[in-house]
Amino acid sequence: MSDNGKPKVGIFGLTGCAGCQLNILNIEDHLLDILGLVDITTWVMAKQENSDGPWDIAFVEGSVAKESEVERVKKIREKSDVLIAIGACATHGGLPAIRNMRDIEEMKETVYGEQTSHLDVIPIKPVSHYVDVDAELPGCPMDKMEFVRAVMALAMKKTPQVPNYSVCYECRVNENPCLLDEGKFCMGPVTQAGCDSLCPSYGAACEGCRGPIAQVNWGAEVKILKEMGATADQIRRKFLKYCPSTADMEDFQELTL
């Protein structure tokens, strides 16, 4: 705790677009409330002077894409009582992990030629692949109000909660028309809720950026997409586009694509 009695917080970025950190900066209406609850001692994006820790709470954005980031996230974990992964990159690998679908050595040579010895890139993984994570706030970017609720919960020494139902349920609550019925390849039935069905509410199919939710019938979603004309490759990319770590899940491996 800081001398003022507030939890010390560190906000960190690994490989990604930094969109989740920008989303935190964009919480204008609640930023002062957050600063009233916690003491942000480390946030390179927003502060000139930053602490080396320890922290009561660490928020980590981005995926682990380099050997140097493995060591970095382990040090953050060692110095933090609570570690929260924020955004699809940190929770599931995110869009950067599309590179896992290609040969890394070939890509390095294509981009940098023969001078690749200085690169320490490794297959991209979510933060939880390397360290224990206490909670995850998924999404691309992370929903800023979900972040506000998480800070409030952590300030009261509670674990942030995320919905255990699908985006499809939120669509029904919002009385949105079903985009599957309109012939769009929507991942809402198998995607974890918490975004208030943002994309479908504007007529755009859910792309699954919050990751698949457990205990729903993924096979039924695959069957529907196939009946709509989706190829096996299109379905695979729908499941793995934002969340490539899904490929390691037994439920995904048992799917007939």
C-alpha positions as CSV (number, residue, x, y, z in Angstrom):
1,M,0.0,0.0,0.0
2,S,1.1,3.6,-0.6
3,D,1.6,6.0,2.3
4,N,-1.9,7.4,1.5
5,G,-3.4,3.9,2.2
6,K,-4.3,3.2,-1.4
7,P,-3.3,0.1,-3.3
8,K,-0.2,0.6,-5.5
9,V,-1.1,-0.1,-9.2
10,G,1.1,-0.8,-12.2
11,I,-0.1,-0.7,-15.8
12,F,2.1,-2.5,-18.3
13,G,2.1,-3.1,-22.0
14,L,3.7,-6.1,-23.9
15,T,3.2,-6.8,-27.6
16,G,0.0,-5.2,-29.0
17,C,-1.4,-1.9,-30.3
18,A,-1.7,-0.3,-26.8
19,G,-5.4,0.1,-27.5
20,C,-6.4,-1.1,-24.0
21,Q,-4.2,1.4,-22.3
22,L,-5.6,4.1,-24.5
23,N,-9.1,2.9,-23.5
24,I,-8.1,3.5,-19.8
25,L,-7.0,7.0,-20.7
26,N,-10.3,7.6,-22.3
27,I,-12.3,6.9,-19.1
28,E,-12.6,10.7,-18.6
29,D,-15.8,10.5,-16.6
30,H,-14.4,7.9,-14.1
31,L,-10.6,8.6,-14.1
32,L,-10.7,10.8,-11.0
33,D,-12.9,8.2,-9.2
34,I,-10.2,5.6,-10.1
35,L,-7.4,7.8,-8.9
36,G,-9.4,8.2,-5.6
37,L,-9.3,4.5,-5.1
38,V,-5.8,3.5,-6.2
39,D,-2.3,5.0,-6.5
40,I,-1.0,4.4,-10.0
41,T,2.8,4.2,-9.4
42,T,3.8,2.8,-12.8
43,W,2.3,3.5,-16.2
44,V,4.9,4.4,-18.8
45,M,2.3,5.5,-21.3
46,A,0.9,8.2,-19.0
47,K,3.6,9.0,-16.4
48,Q,7.1,10.4,-16.5
49,E,8.2,9.0,-13.2
50,N,7.6,5.4,-12.6
51,S,8.2,3.0,-9.8
52,D,10.0,-0.4,-10.1
53,G,7.5,-1.9,-7.8
54,P,6.3,-3.8,-5.8
55,W,2.6,-3.4,-6.7
56,D,-0.6,-4.5,-5.0
57,I,-2.3,-4.8,-8.4
58,A,-0.7,-5.1,-11.9
59,F,-2.7,-4.7,-15.1
60,V,-0.9,-6.3,-18.1
61,E,-1.9,-5.6,-21.7
62,G,-0.5,-7.3,-24.7
63,S,0.7,-10.8,-25.6
64,V,4.1,-12.4,-24.9
65,A,5.9,-12.4,-28.2
66,K,9.6,-12.2,-27.3
67,E,12.0,-14.0,-24.9
68,S,12.6,-10.7,-23.2
69,E,8.9,-10.3,-22.5
70,V,8.8,-13.7,-20.8
71,E,11.3,-12.5,-18.3
72,R,9.5,-9.1,-18.0
73,V,6.1,-10.6,-17.2
74,K,7.7,-13.0,-14.7
75,K,9.3,-10.1,-12.9
76,I,6.0,-8.2,-12.9
77,R,4.3,-11.3,-11.4
78,E,7.0,-11.6,-8.7
79,K,6.4,-8.0,-7.6
80,S,2.6,-8.0,-7.7
81,D,0.1,-9.4,-5.3
82,V,-2.6,-9.5,-8.0
83,L,-2.1,-9.7,-11.7
84,I,-5.0,-8.9,-14.2
85,A,-4.6,-9.6,-17.9
86,I,-6.5,-7.0,-19.9
87,G,-7.5,-7.2,-23.6
88,A,-7.6,-10.1,-26.1
89,C,-3.8,-10.1,-26.6
90,A,-3.1,-10.7,-22.9
91,T,-6.0,-13.1,-22.4
92,H,-5.9,-15.1,-25.6
93,G,-2.9,-14.0,-27.7
94,G,-4.9,-11.6,-29.8
95,L,-4.4,-10.5,-33.4
96,P,-0.6,-10.4,-33.2
97,A,-0.7,-14.2,-32.8
98,I,-1.9,-14.6,-36.4
99,R,1.8,-14.8,-37.1
100,N,1.8,-18.2,-35.3
101,M,0.0,-19.5,-38.4
102,R,3.2,-18.8,-40.5
103,D,6.8,-20.0,-40.3
104,I,8.5,-17.5,-38.0
105,E,12.0,-18.0,-39.6
106,E,10.6,-17.4,-43.0
107,M,8.8,-14.3,-41.9
108,K,11.9,-12.9,-40.2
109,E,14.0,-13.4,-43.3
110,T,11.3,-11.8,-45.5
111,V,11.1,-8.7,-43.4
112,Y,14.8,-8.3,-42.1
113,G,16.8,-10.3,-44.7
114,E,19.7,-12.3,-43.3
115,Q,20.2,-10.0,-40.3
116,T,17.9,-11.7,-37.9
117,S,20.2,-12.8,-35.1
118,H,19.1,-9.8,-32.9
119,L,15.5,-10.8,-32.9
120,D,14.2,-12.8,-29.9
121,V,10.7,-13.5,-31.3
122,I,9.0,-16.6,-30.1
123,P,5.5,-18.1,-30.8
124,I,3.0,-15.7,-29.3
125,K,1.1,-16.8,-26.2
126,P,-1.3,-15.2,-23.7
127,V,0.1,-14.0,-20.3
128,S,-1.4,-17.0,-18.5
129,H,0.9,-19.3,-20.5
130,Y,3.8,-18.1,-18.5
131,V,2.5,-16.8,-15.1
132,D,-0.5,-17.2,-12.9
133,V,-3.2,-14.7,-13.7
134,D,-5.8,-13.7,-11.1
135,A,-8.5,-12.5,-13.5
136,E,-8.9,-11.6,-17.1
137,L,-10.7,-8.8,-18.8
138,P,-11.0,-9.9,-22.5
139,G,-12.0,-8.0,-25.6
140,C,-10.3,-6.0,-28.4
141,P,-10.0,-3.5,-26.9
142,M,-11.0,-4.3,-23.3
143,D,-14.3,-2.7,-22.4
144,K,-13.5,0.4,-20.3
145,M,-16.5,0.1,-18.0
146,E,-15.5,-3.5,-17.3
147,F,-12.1,-2.1,-16.3
148,V,-13.7,0.5,-14.0
149,R,-15.8,-2.2,-12.3
150,A,-12.6,-4.3,-11.9
151,V,-10.7,-1.5,-10.2
152,M,-13.6,-0.9,-7.8
153,A,-13.8,-4.6,-7.0
154,L,-10.0,-4.9,-6.4
155,A,-10.0,-1.8,-4.2
156,M,-12.5,-3.7,-2.0
157,K,-10.2,-6.8,-2.2
158,K,-12.7,-8.7,-4.3
159,T,-12.0,-10.6,-7.6
160,P,-13.4,-9.0,-10.7
161,Q,-16.3,-10.9,-12.2
162,V,-17.0,-11.4,-15.9
163,P,-20.3,-12.7,-17.3
164,N,-20.6,-16.5,-17.8
165,Y,-23.0,-16.2,-20.6
166,S,-22.7,-15.4,-24.3
167,V,-23.0,-12.3,-26.5
168,C,-26.0,-14.0,-28.0
169,Y,-27.9,-13.5,-24.6
170,E,-26.9,-9.8,-24.6
171,C,-28.3,-9.4,-28.1
172,R,-31.7,-10.8,-27.0
173,V,-31.8,-8.4,-24.0
174,N,-31.0,-5.5,-26.4
175,E,-33.7,-6.8,-28.8
176,N,-31.2,-7.0,-31.7
177,P,-32.2,-9.0,-34.8
178,C,-30.3,-12.3,-35.1
179,L,-27.4,-11.7,-37.5
180,L,-27.2,-15.5,-38.2
181,D,-30.7,-15.3,-39.6
182,E,-29.4,-12.5,-41.9
183,G,-26.7,-14.8,-43.2
184,K,-23.8,-13.2,-41.4
185,F,-21.1,-15.4,-39.8
186,C,-21.7,-14.2,-36.2
187,M,-19.8,-15.7,-33.3
188,G,-22.2,-14.3,-30.7
189,P,-23.6,-17.7,-29.6
190,V,-20.1,-19.0,-28.4
191,T,-18.4,-15.7,-27.4
192,Q,-18.1,-14.5,-23.8
193,A,-20.4,-11.6,-23.0
194,G,-19.5,-8.3,-21.4
195,C,-19.4,-6.0,-24.3
196,D,-23.2,-5.4,-24.3
197,S,-23.3,-6.9,-27.8
198,L,-21.6,-3.8,-29.1
199,C,-20.9,-5.0,-32.7
200,P,-24.2,-6.8,-33.4
201,S,-26.1,-3.7,-32.0
202,Y,-24.6,-1.8,-35.0
203,G,-25.3,-4.6,-37.5
204,A,-21.8,-6.0,-37.5
205,A,-21.3,-9.7,-36.8
206,C,-19.6,-10.6,-33.6
207,E,-15.9,-11.6,-34.4
208,G,-15.4,-13.3,-31.1
209,C,-12.8,-10.9,-29.7
210,R,-13.7,-11.7,-26.1
211,G,-13.0,-15.4,-26.6
212,P,-15.1,-18.5,-26.5
213,I,-17.3,-19.2,-23.5
214,A,-17.2,-22.6,-21.9
215,Q,-20.1,-24.9,-21.5
216,V,-21.9,-23.8,-24.7
217,N,-22.4,-26.0,-27.8
218,W,-19.5,-25.0,-30.0
219,G,-20.4,-27.9,-32.3
220,A,-23.9,-26.3,-33.0
221,E,-22.2,-23.1,-34.0
222,V,-20.0,-24.9,-36.4
223,K,-23.0,-26.7,-37.9
224,I,-24.9,-23.5,-38.4
225,L,-21.9,-21.8,-40.0
226,K,-21.4,-24.8,-42.3
227,E,-25.1,-24.7,-43.3
228,M,-24.6,-21.0,-44.2
229,G,-21.8,-21.9,-46.5
230,A,-18.7,-21.3,-44.4
231,T,-15.7,-23.3,-45.2
232,A,-13.6,-25.2,-42.6
233,D,-10.9,-22.6,-43.0
234,Q,-13.3,-19.7,-42.5
235,I,-14.7,-21.3,-39.3
236,R,-11.2,-22.0,-38.0
237,R,-10.2,-18.4,-38.5
238,K,-13.4,-17.2,-36.8
239,F,-12.5,-19.2,-33.7
240,L,-8.8,-18.3,-33.7
241,K,-8.6,-14.8,-35.2
242,Y,-8.6,-12.9,-31.9
243,C,-8.0,-15.9,-29.6
244,P,-5.5,-18.3,-31.1
245,S,-4.9,-19.9,-27.7
246,T,-8.4,-21.5,-28.3
247,A,-6.6,-24.0,-30.5
248,D,-5.1,-25.6,-27.4
249,M,-8.5,-26.2,-25.8
250,E,-9.9,-29.7,-25.8
251,D,-13.3,-28.5,-26.9
252,F,-11.9,-26.9,-30.0
253,Q,-9.7,-29.9,-30.9
254,E,-12.8,-32.1,-30.7
255,L,-14.7,-30.0,-33.2
256,T,-15.3,-31.4,-36.7
257,L,-14.6,-28.5,-39.0
